[in-house]
Amino acid sequence: MKLPRFSFLSTRTLFTCGALLGIILLRWYLIRFGFIYDGFVVPPGGDPAVHIQLAQYLASGHSWLASGLQYPPGFHLLVVYVSNIFHISILQSTIILGQLTVLLPIIATFIIADKWFNRHTAIAAAALIGLASASPIVAYMDGNYPNLVGSGFLMIIGFTYFVESLREKPLLNSIYTSIAFILLAFVHHLSFILMLVIIIVYLVVIFIIQHGTGNHLPHFKRVGVFAFIGIIASGWLGYFLFGKTLFLPALTRIFNGSAPSFSDAYLSRPLGLGEYGATLGPLVLVLGLIGFLFVLNSRSPLLKVERKVFLLTWITVIAVLSQLSVVGLPSRLARELAVPCAIAGGILASVLISQAHERWRQWLTFGIIAIFITSQTVMLMTGPAHLPGGFSSMIWLGKKDLSKIVALNSLPDGVSIVMTPASPYYNVLVPNKKLVVSQTFDGSSYIFLGARLNPIPDPVAYPYFAHFDTIEKALKKAPNTKLLYSFPDGSEIREVL
């Protein structure tokens, strides 16, 4: 009896699925390493603590529409949903989803490169962003989960169908584009604004090119109308979600000559030219630059003009923004170069493979490229977060601190506790008390002298820890206190009498 033959299970398809799955599983394992072997109880960085608190706020029954949140609620609503479905804590849900967000750029990069160019480009680009790029790892270390979902997935998917709509199926592809961009607005504000800027610049550039060359895309006018309506609607949606609380104040500060309110002291400076390699990953930067020059000068019919121009616009816009301090977070925006540079590098790899005419030479070239990219795997072969240390220096609450959590939770609900800036996760894991980082203890019922983290987080990058010594010194001088708990690392909980 003959087994049914499935055409989609060709050798090529199986190889592609295997390669993509291998990239995803290797990256996921490296991200999970510290949780598996070192017993991490919280994710790295401080932003996850904020995301957990927002999710806890929504999980407690507050409506995001009525609450006036200053952050798009999409990711946090997903955290709450997963927590409810699988009956796990908000912390556990955030840890799981946070790890999965690192994998999304791999999938999105593969999709856009496969749809725009070819399978070799897609595999190479996915490997570059998934293994050799530092940007997703740095974003994960900082807890930029909504950013990874936004610019690392939804924005890329939206770009994919937007450019496709210029040549074929304008209505259907415009619908797909709209869905992706609406979801983007609900997930991450900065990614949403970046998307609008890139789309607007691209439409202007492609309009100029069409009138200069006389070669017109078949659906440009229709899609242009859709895009204009979409930009107006998107602008309203963005204003509704976070305009009043975030971007209007930011624009006011910019016009007054100040940095935007969402600016960060560490990320507000333009990136130095020598820093792009560390930000993106050296291999991604080098192959991306060479690929950029190749695409710029190539007349290959395989590089359709609308795709070629979009890729060049994508890279150029972000490169320019990463040098402008007025945007507020130029160094942060520089990370967004990773995906388009990986695609440009993937095109270069595809060209090298196509130059080998015999099948065995193509496989040999592919194998050499695969080995070369794998040898640059971030965390495994190079930094940041190089194993075995990994994220250890960014874990701000460990197993040894769980006894402090138990002790703090044993205090009466609703009491005010003044504390040292030991870790933002105490506010997350001690939910029914009012924990305040301050050197003033007036009106507080308890003092929590949490020990300093080792190593000490950079106070410029993480201002939460900036005044630890001053606060600790002031709280230790508090009169009329009684020691309730002491811990091996020197931490203390005192009652104010």
PDB file of C-alpha atoms in Angstrom, residues 83-332:
ATOM      1  CA  SER A  83      -1.763  33.712  33.411  1.00  0.00           C
ATOM      2  CA  ASN A  84      -5.504  33.027  33.591  1.00  0.00           C
ATOM      3  CA  ILE A  85      -5.541  30.288  30.939  1.00  0.00           C
ATOM      4  CA  PHE A  86      -2.656  28.262  32.375  1.00  0.00           C
ATOM      5  CA  HIS A  87      -3.269  29.151  36.048  1.00  0.00           C
ATOM      6  CA  ILE A  88       0.218  30.549  36.594  1.00  0.00           C
ATOM      7  CA  SER A  89       1.352  33.727  38.330  1.00  0.00           C
ATOM      8  CA  ILE A  90       1.798  37.027  36.509  1.00  0.00           C
ATOM      9  CA  LEU A  91       5.541  36.708  37.190  1.00  0.00           C
ATOM     10  CA  GLN A  92       5.717  33.256  35.567  1.00  0.00           C
ATOM     11  CA  SER A  93       3.617  34.403  32.625  1.00  0.00           C
ATOM     12  CA  THR A  94       5.919  37.386  32.076  1.00  0.00           C
ATOM     13  CA  ILE A  95       9.032  35.195  32.240  1.00  0.00           C
ATOM     14  CA  ILE A  96       7.651  32.757  29.639  1.00  0.00           C
ATOM     15  CA  LEU A  97       6.328  35.386  27.234  1.00  0.00           C
ATOM     16  CA  GLY A  98       9.466  37.491  27.664  1.00  0.00           C
ATOM     17  CA  GLN A  99      11.614  34.588  26.483  1.00  0.00           C
ATOM     18  CA  LEU A 100       9.325  33.932  23.521  1.00  0.00           C
ATOM     19  CA  THR A 101       9.547  37.564  22.374  1.00  0.00           C
ATOM     20  CA  VAL A 102      13.248  37.028  21.552  1.00  0.00           C
ATOM     21  CA  LEU A 103      12.221  34.376  19.013  1.00  0.00           C
ATOM     22  CA  LEU A 104       9.717  36.577  17.165  1.00  0.00           C
ATOM     23  CA  PRO A 105      12.308  38.580  15.146  1.00  0.00           C
ATOM     24  CA  ILE A 106      13.685  35.281  13.797  1.00  0.00           C
ATOM     25  CA  ILE A 107      10.269  34.263  12.471  1.00  0.00           C
ATOM     26  CA  ALA A 108       9.388  37.711  11.097  1.00  0.00           C
ATOM     27  CA  THR A 109      12.781  38.141   9.420  1.00  0.00           C
ATOM     28  CA  PHE A 110      12.418  34.756   7.734  1.00  0.00           C
ATOM     29  CA  ILE A 111       8.911  35.615   6.503  1.00  0.00           C
ATOM     30  CA  ILE A 112       9.808  38.987   4.990  1.00  0.00           C
ATOM     31  CA  ALA A 113      13.053  37.767   3.387  1.00  0.00           C
ATOM     32  CA  ASP A 114      11.369  34.654   1.975  1.00  0.00           C
ATOM     33  CA  LYS A 115       8.434  36.611   0.564  1.00  0.00           C
ATOM     34  CA  TRP A 116      10.508  39.449  -0.878  1.00  0.00           C
ATOM     35  CA  PHE A 117      13.624  37.628  -2.046  1.00  0.00           C
ATOM     36  CA  ASN A 118      14.284  33.867  -1.829  1.00  0.00           C
ATOM     37  CA  ARG A 119      14.698  30.958   0.558  1.00  0.00           C
ATOM     38  CA  HIS A 120      18.502  31.226   0.850  1.00  0.00           C
ATOM     39  CA  THR A 121      18.179  34.889   1.824  1.00  0.00           C
ATOM     40  CA  ALA A 122      15.494  34.004   4.375  1.00  0.00           C
ATOM     41  CA  ILE A 123      17.520  31.289   6.108  1.00  0.00           C
ATOM     42  CA  ALA A 124      20.703  33.382   6.215  1.00  0.00           C
ATOM     43  CA  ALA A 125      18.841  36.476   7.469  1.00  0.00           C
ATOM     44  CA  ALA A 126      17.019  34.442  10.144  1.00  0.00           C
ATOM     45  CA  ALA A 127      20.346  32.967  11.282  1.00  0.00           C
ATOM     46  CA  LEU A 128      21.963  36.401  11.437  1.00  0.00           C
ATOM     47  CA  ILE A 129      19.182  37.951  13.523  1.00  0.00           C
ATOM     48  CA  GLY A 130      18.626  34.815  15.611  1.00  0.00           C
ATOM     49  CA  LEU A 131      22.213  33.849  16.364  1.00  0.00           C
ATOM     50  CA  ALA A 132      24.726  36.579  15.470  1.00  0.00           C
ATOM     51  CA  SER A 133      22.765  39.717  16.371  1.00  0.00           C
ATOM     52  CA  ALA A 134      23.264  41.324  19.776  1.00  0.00           C
ATOM     53  CA  SER A 135      20.198  43.585  19.485  1.00  0.00           C
ATOM     54  CA  PRO A 136      17.477  41.077  20.508  1.00  0.00           C
ATOM     55  CA  ILE A 137      19.616  39.897  23.433  1.00  0.00           C
ATOM     56  CA  VAL A 138      20.238  43.438  24.682  1.00  0.00           C
ATOM     57  CA  ALA A 139      16.515  44.184  24.323  1.00  0.00           C
ATOM     58  CA  TYR A 140      15.690  41.065  26.343  1.00  0.00           C
ATOM     59  CA  MET A 141      18.260  41.980  29.014  1.00  0.00           C
ATOM     60  CA  ASP A 142      16.602  45.378  29.354  1.00  0.00           C
ATOM     61  CA  GLY A 143      13.128  43.844  29.480  1.00  0.00           C
ATOM     62  CA  ASN A 144      11.961  45.516  26.250  1.00  0.00           C
ATOM     63  CA  TYR A 145       9.400  42.776  25.581  1.00  0.00           C
ATOM     64  CA  PRO A 146       6.736  45.007  23.943  1.00  0.00           C
ATOM     65  CA  ASN A 147       9.486  46.443  21.723  1.00  0.00           C
ATOM     66  CA  LEU A 148      10.466  42.937  20.577  1.00  0.00           C
ATOM     67  CA  VAL A 149       6.834  42.120  19.796  1.00  0.00           C
ATOM     68  CA  GLY A 150       6.319  45.498  18.111  1.00  0.00           C
ATOM     69  CA  SER A 151       9.324  46.325  15.946  1.00  0.00           C
ATOM     70  CA  GLY A 152      10.625  42.749  16.058  1.00  0.00           C
ATOM     71  CA  PHE A 153       7.477  41.141  14.669  1.00  0.00           C
ATOM     72  CA  LEU A 154       4.337  43.194  13.998  1.00  0.00           C
ATOM     73  CA  MET A 155       6.133  46.058  12.248  1.00  0.00           C
ATOM     74  CA  ILE A 156       8.044  43.625  10.013  1.00  0.00           C
ATOM     75  CA  ILE A 157       4.902  41.676   9.097  1.00  0.00           C
ATOM     76  CA  GLY A 158       3.150  44.964   8.310  1.00  0.00           C
ATOM     77  CA  PHE A 159       6.036  46.072   6.091  1.00  0.00           C
ATOM     78  CA  THR A 160       5.939  42.720   4.275  1.00  0.00           C
ATOM     79  CA  TYR A 161       2.347  43.050   3.129  1.00  0.00           C
ATOM     80  CA  PHE A 162       2.479  46.819   2.636  1.00  0.00           C
ATOM     81  CA  VAL A 163       5.189  46.545  -0.024  1.00  0.00           C
ATOM     82  CA  GLU A 164       3.500  43.495  -1.574  1.00  0.00           C
ATOM     83  CA  SER A 165       0.284  45.498  -1.962  1.00  0.00           C
ATOM     84  CA  LEU A 166       2.003  47.883  -4.395  1.00  0.00           C
ATOM     85  CA  ARG A 167       2.263  45.147  -7.024  1.00  0.00           C
ATOM     86  CA  GLU A 168      -0.435  42.558  -6.261  1.00  0.00           C
ATOM     87  CA  LYS A 169      -3.657  42.038  -4.269  1.00  0.00           C
ATOM     88  CA  PRO A 170      -3.791  45.648  -3.019  1.00  0.00           C
ATOM     89  CA  LEU A 171      -6.983  45.275  -0.998  1.00  0.00           C
ATOM     90  CA  LEU A 172      -6.131  41.983   0.720  1.00  0.00           C
ATOM     91  CA  ASN A 173      -2.526  42.951   1.451  1.00  0.00           C
ATOM     92  CA  SER A 174      -3.644  46.364   2.733  1.00  0.00           C
ATOM     93  CA  ILE A 175      -6.015  44.608   5.146  1.00  0.00           C
ATOM     94  CA  TYR A 176      -3.158  42.432   6.428  1.00  0.00           C
ATOM     95  CA  THR A 177      -1.013  45.547   6.777  1.00  0.00           C
ATOM     96  CA  SER A 178      -3.720  47.380   8.714  1.00  0.00           C
ATOM     97  CA  ILE A 179      -4.217  44.485  11.135  1.00  0.00           C
ATOM     98  CA  ALA A 180      -0.474  44.322  11.864  1.00  0.00           C
ATOM     99  CA  PHE A 181      -0.164  48.068  12.410  1.00  0.00           C
ATOM    100  CA  ILE A 182      -3.285  48.314  14.597  1.00  0.00           C
ATOM    101  CA  LEU A 183      -1.900  45.549  16.809  1.00  0.00           C
ATOM    102  CA  LEU A 184       1.424  47.395  16.815  1.00  0.00           C
ATOM    103  CA  ALA A 185      -0.264  50.505  18.206  1.00  0.00           C
ATOM    104  CA  PHE A 186      -1.686  48.400  21.047  1.00  0.00           C
ATOM    105  CA  VAL A 187       1.713  46.911  21.901  1.00  0.00           C
ATOM    106  CA  HIS A 188       4.509  49.491  21.645  1.00  0.00           C
ATOM    107  CA  HIS A 189       4.402  53.247  21.188  1.00  0.00           C
ATOM    108  CA  LEU A 190       7.957  53.909  19.956  1.00  0.00           C
ATOM    109  CA  SER A 191       7.778  51.091  17.393  1.00  0.00           C
ATOM    110  CA  PHE A 192       4.480  52.529  16.180  1.00  0.00           C
ATOM    111  CA  ILE A 193       5.973  55.985  15.626  1.00  0.00           C
ATOM    112  CA  LEU A 194       9.045  54.490  13.928  1.00  0.00           C
ATOM    113  CA  MET A 195       6.763  52.555  11.576  1.00  0.00           C
ATOM    114  CA  LEU A 196       4.902  55.729  10.590  1.00  0.00           C
ATOM    115  CA  VAL A 197       8.144  57.609   9.896  1.00  0.00           C
ATOM    116  CA  ILE A 198       9.541  54.810   7.704  1.00  0.00           C
ATOM    117  CA  ILE A 199       6.279  54.427   5.746  1.00  0.00           C
ATOM    118  CA  ILE A 200       5.966  58.177   5.105  1.00  0.00           C
ATOM    119  CA  VAL A 201       9.591  58.542   3.966  1.00  0.00           C
ATOM    120  CA  TYR A 202       9.262  55.460   1.748  1.00  0.00           C
ATOM    121  CA  LEU A 203       6.113  56.733   0.025  1.00  0.00           C
ATOM    122  CA  VAL A 204       7.842  60.036  -0.744  1.00  0.00           C
ATOM    123  CA  VAL A 205      10.966  58.296  -2.071  1.00  0.00           C
ATOM    124  CA  ILE A 206       9.091  55.783  -4.241  1.00  0.00           C
ATOM    125  CA  PHE A 207       6.872  58.594  -5.598  1.00  0.00           C
ATOM    126  CA  ILE A 208       9.954  60.575  -6.657  1.00  0.00           C
ATOM    127  CA  ILE A 209      11.575  57.502  -8.227  1.00  0.00           C
ATOM    128  CA  GLN A 210       8.443  56.645 -10.210  1.00  0.00           C
ATOM    129  CA  HIS A 211       8.141  60.128 -11.654  1.00  0.00           C
ATOM    130  CA  GLY A 212      11.850  60.232 -12.408  1.00  0.00           C
ATOM    131  CA  THR A 213      12.003  56.892 -14.216  1.00  0.00           C
ATOM    132  CA  GLY A 214       8.506  56.649 -15.646  1.00  0.00           C
ATOM    133  CA  ASN A 215       8.145  53.105 -14.280  1.00  0.00           C
ATOM    134  CA  HIS A 216       4.950  53.022 -12.260  1.00  0.00           C
ATOM    135  CA  LEU A 217       3.903  50.359  -9.787  1.00  0.00           C
ATOM    136  CA  PRO A 218       0.448  49.063 -10.784  1.00  0.00           C
ATOM    137  CA  HIS A 219      -1.309  49.784  -7.480  1.00  0.00           C
ATOM    138  CA  PHE A 220       0.698  52.713  -6.115  1.00  0.00           C
ATOM    139  CA  LYS A 221      -2.138  55.260  -6.297  1.00  0.00           C
ATOM    140  CA  ARG A 222      -4.701  52.954  -4.724  1.00  0.00           C
ATOM    141  CA  VAL A 223      -2.341  51.833  -1.978  1.00  0.00           C
ATOM    142  CA  GLY A 224      -1.250  55.440  -1.505  1.00  0.00           C
ATOM    143  CA  VAL A 225      -4.861  56.373  -0.741  1.00  0.00           C
ATOM    144  CA  PHE A 226      -5.160  53.415   1.652  1.00  0.00           C
ATOM    145  CA  ALA A 227      -1.881  54.446   3.281  1.00  0.00           C
ATOM    146  CA  PHE A 228      -2.988  58.081   3.659  1.00  0.00           C
ATOM    147  CA  ILE A 229      -6.240  57.018   5.313  1.00  0.00           C
ATOM    148  CA  GLY A 230      -4.319  54.499   7.412  1.00  0.00           C
ATOM    149  CA  ILE A 231      -1.796  57.092   8.563  1.00  0.00           C
ATOM    150  CA  ILE A 232      -4.597  59.455   9.631  1.00  0.00           C
ATOM    151  CA  ALA A 233      -6.447  56.630  11.407  1.00  0.00           C
ATOM    152  CA  SER A 234      -3.218  55.356  12.964  1.00  0.00           C
ATOM    153  CA  GLY A 235      -2.368  58.828  14.168  1.00  0.00           C
ATOM    154  CA  TRP A 236      -5.761  59.072  15.855  1.00  0.00           C
ATOM    155  CA  LEU A 237      -5.350  55.615  17.399  1.00  0.00           C
ATOM    156  CA  GLY A 238      -1.876  56.488  18.669  1.00  0.00           C
ATOM    157  CA  TYR A 239      -3.182  59.760  20.092  1.00  0.00           C
ATOM    158  CA  PHE A 240      -6.056  57.912  21.766  1.00  0.00           C
ATOM    159  CA  LEU A 241      -3.743  55.316  23.333  1.00  0.00           C
ATOM    160  CA  PHE A 242      -0.771  57.394  24.430  1.00  0.00           C
ATOM    161  CA  GLY A 243      -0.785  60.818  22.781  1.00  0.00           C
ATOM    162  CA  LYS A 244      -2.019  62.981  25.668  1.00  0.00           C
ATOM    163  CA  THR A 245       0.112  61.335  28.330  1.00  0.00           C
ATOM    164  CA  LEU A 246       3.313  60.724  26.380  1.00  0.00           C
ATOM    165  CA  PHE A 247       3.851  62.221  22.935  1.00  0.00           C
ATOM    166  CA  LEU A 248       2.242  65.644  23.233  1.00  0.00           C
ATOM    167  CA  PRO A 249       4.383  66.447  26.310  1.00  0.00           C
ATOM    168  CA  ALA A 250       7.394  65.014  24.452  1.00  0.00           C
ATOM    169  CA  LEU A 251       6.778  67.206  21.383  1.00  0.00           C
ATOM    170  CA  THR A 252       6.337  70.257  23.600  1.00  0.00           C
ATOM    171  CA  ARG A 253       9.700  69.589  25.238  1.00  0.00           C
ATOM    172  CA  ILE A 254      11.371  69.075  21.842  1.00  0.00           C
ATOM    173  CA  PHE A 255      10.044  72.390  20.490  1.00  0.00           C
ATOM    174  CA  ASN A 256      11.262  74.068  23.675  1.00  0.00           C
ATOM    175  CA  GLY A 257      14.753  72.687  23.080  1.00  0.00           C
ATOM    176  CA  SER A 258      14.631  69.979  25.767  1.00  0.00           C
ATOM    177  CA  ALA A 259      14.921  66.206  25.542  1.00  0.00           C
ATOM    178  CA  PRO A 260      11.585  64.336  25.408  1.00  0.00           C
ATOM    179  CA  SER A 261      10.138  63.145  28.699  1.00  0.00           C
ATOM    180  CA  PHE A 262      10.681  59.507  27.676  1.00  0.00           C
ATOM    181  CA  SER A 263      14.364  60.205  27.058  1.00  0.00           C
ATOM    182  CA  ASP A 264      16.903  58.081  28.906  1.00  0.00           C
ATOM    183  CA  ALA A 265      20.228  59.460  30.118  1.00  0.00           C
ATOM    184  CA  TYR A 266      22.062  56.371  28.908  1.00  0.00           C
ATOM    185  CA  LEU A 267      20.329  56.010  25.536  1.00  0.00           C
ATOM    186  CA  SER A 268      19.712  59.673  24.688  1.00  0.00           C
ATOM    187  CA  ARG A 269      23.129  60.271  23.137  1.00  0.00           C
ATOM    188  CA  PRO A 270      23.734  59.531  19.444  1.00  0.00           C
ATOM    189  CA  LEU A 271      25.558  56.260  18.923  1.00  0.00           C
ATOM    190  CA  GLY A 272      29.253  56.550  18.094  1.00  0.00           C
ATOM    191  CA  LEU A 273      30.263  55.038  14.766  1.00  0.00           C
ATOM    192  CA  GLY A 274      32.472  52.533  16.559  1.00  0.00           C
ATOM    193  CA  GLU A 275      29.570  51.375  18.745  1.00  0.00           C
ATOM    194  CA  TYR A 276      27.299  49.988  16.039  1.00  0.00           C
ATOM    195  CA  GLY A 277      29.206  46.703  15.980  1.00  0.00           C
ATOM    196  CA  ALA A 278      28.579  46.038  19.671  1.00  0.00           C
ATOM    197  CA  THR A 279      24.945  47.141  19.350  1.00  0.00           C
ATOM    198  CA  LEU A 280      24.045  45.034  16.318  1.00  0.00           C
ATOM    199  CA  GLY A 281      26.682  42.315  16.427  1.00  0.00           C
ATOM    200  CA  PRO A 282      29.918  42.689  14.404  1.00  0.00           C
ATOM    201  CA  LEU A 283      28.961  40.131  11.753  1.00  0.00           C
ATOM    202  CA  VAL A 284      25.476  41.598  11.274  1.00  0.00           C
ATOM    203  CA  LEU A 285      26.962  45.078  10.850  1.00  0.00           C
ATOM    204  CA  VAL A 286      29.674  44.045   8.376  1.00  0.00           C
ATOM    205  CA  LEU A 287      27.455  41.818   6.215  1.00  0.00           C
ATOM    206  CA  GLY A 288      24.653  44.373   6.478  1.00  0.00           C
ATOM    207  CA  LEU A 289      26.855  47.212   5.199  1.00  0.00           C
ATOM    208  CA  ILE A 290      28.249  45.130   2.336  1.00  0.00           C
ATOM    209  CA  GLY A 291      24.743  43.897   1.528  1.00  0.00           C
ATOM    210  CA  PHE A 292      23.444  47.490   1.630  1.00  0.00           C
ATOM    211  CA  LEU A 293      26.062  48.566  -0.934  1.00  0.00           C
ATOM    212  CA  PHE A 294      25.284  45.538  -3.103  1.00  0.00           C
ATOM    213  CA  VAL A 295      21.540  46.233  -3.082  1.00  0.00           C
ATOM    214  CA  LEU A 296      22.184  49.927  -3.764  1.00  0.00           C
ATOM    215  CA  ASN A 297      24.233  49.183  -6.889  1.00  0.00           C
ATOM    216  CA  SER A 298      22.547  45.982  -8.085  1.00  0.00           C
ATOM    217  CA  ARG A 299      20.425  45.911 -11.230  1.00  0.00           C
ATOM    218  CA  SER A 300      19.357  42.324 -10.718  1.00  0.00           C
ATOM    219  CA  PRO A 301      15.743  41.671 -11.815  1.00  0.00           C
ATOM    220  CA  LEU A 302      15.364  39.539  -8.670  1.00  0.00           C
ATOM    221  CA  LEU A 303      15.494  42.734  -6.578  1.00  0.00           C
ATOM    222  CA  LYS A 304      12.180  44.363  -7.443  1.00  0.00           C
ATOM    223  CA  VAL A 305      12.410  48.122  -7.170  1.00  0.00           C
ATOM    224  CA  GLU A 306       9.760  48.567  -4.457  1.00  0.00           C
ATOM    225  CA  ARG A 307      11.439  45.997  -2.194  1.00  0.00           C
ATOM    226  CA  LYS A 308      14.933  47.270  -2.882  1.00  0.00           C
ATOM    227  CA  VAL A 309      13.941  50.881  -2.171  1.00  0.00           C
ATOM    228  CA  PHE A 310      12.092  49.907   0.993  1.00  0.00           C
ATOM    229  CA  LEU A 311      15.070  48.003   2.410  1.00  0.00           C
ATOM    230  CA  LEU A 312      17.418  50.907   1.665  1.00  0.00           C
ATOM    231  CA  THR A 313      14.927  53.402   3.151  1.00  0.00           C
ATOM    232  CA  TRP A 314      14.458  51.242   6.250  1.00  0.00           C
ATOM    233  CA  ILE A 315      18.197  51.157   6.953  1.00  0.00           C
ATOM    234  CA  THR A 316      18.799  54.816   6.076  1.00  0.00           C
ATOM    235  CA  VAL A 317      15.947  56.228   8.187  1.00  0.00           C
ATOM    236  CA  ILE A 318      17.012  54.355  11.324  1.00  0.00           C
ATOM    237  CA  ALA A 319      20.702  55.143  10.756  1.00  0.00           C
ATOM    238  CA  VAL A 320      19.864  58.857  10.544  1.00  0.00           C
ATOM    239  CA  LEU A 321      17.561  58.768  13.590  1.00  0.00           C
ATOM    240  CA  SER A 322      20.259  56.995  15.617  1.00  0.00           C
ATOM    241  CA  GLN A 323      22.422  60.094  15.164  1.00  0.00           C
ATOM    242  CA  LEU A 324      19.793  62.656  16.247  1.00  0.00           C
ATOM    243  CA  SER A 325      19.592  63.373  19.971  1.00  0.00           C
ATOM    244  CA  VAL A 326      16.320  65.265  19.410  1.00  0.00           C
ATOM    245  CA  VAL A 327      14.438  61.958  18.945  1.00  0.00           C
ATOM    246  CA  GLY A 328      15.041  61.173  22.619  1.00  0.00           C
ATOM    247  CA  LEU A 329      16.449  57.647  22.371  1.00  0.00           C
ATOM    248  CA  PRO A 330      18.850  57.517  19.399  1.00  0.00           C
ATOM    249  CA  SER A 331      21.004  54.747  20.875  1.00  0.00           C
ATOM    250  CA  ARG A 332      17.884  52.667  21.504  1.00  0.00           C
TER     251      ARG A 332
END
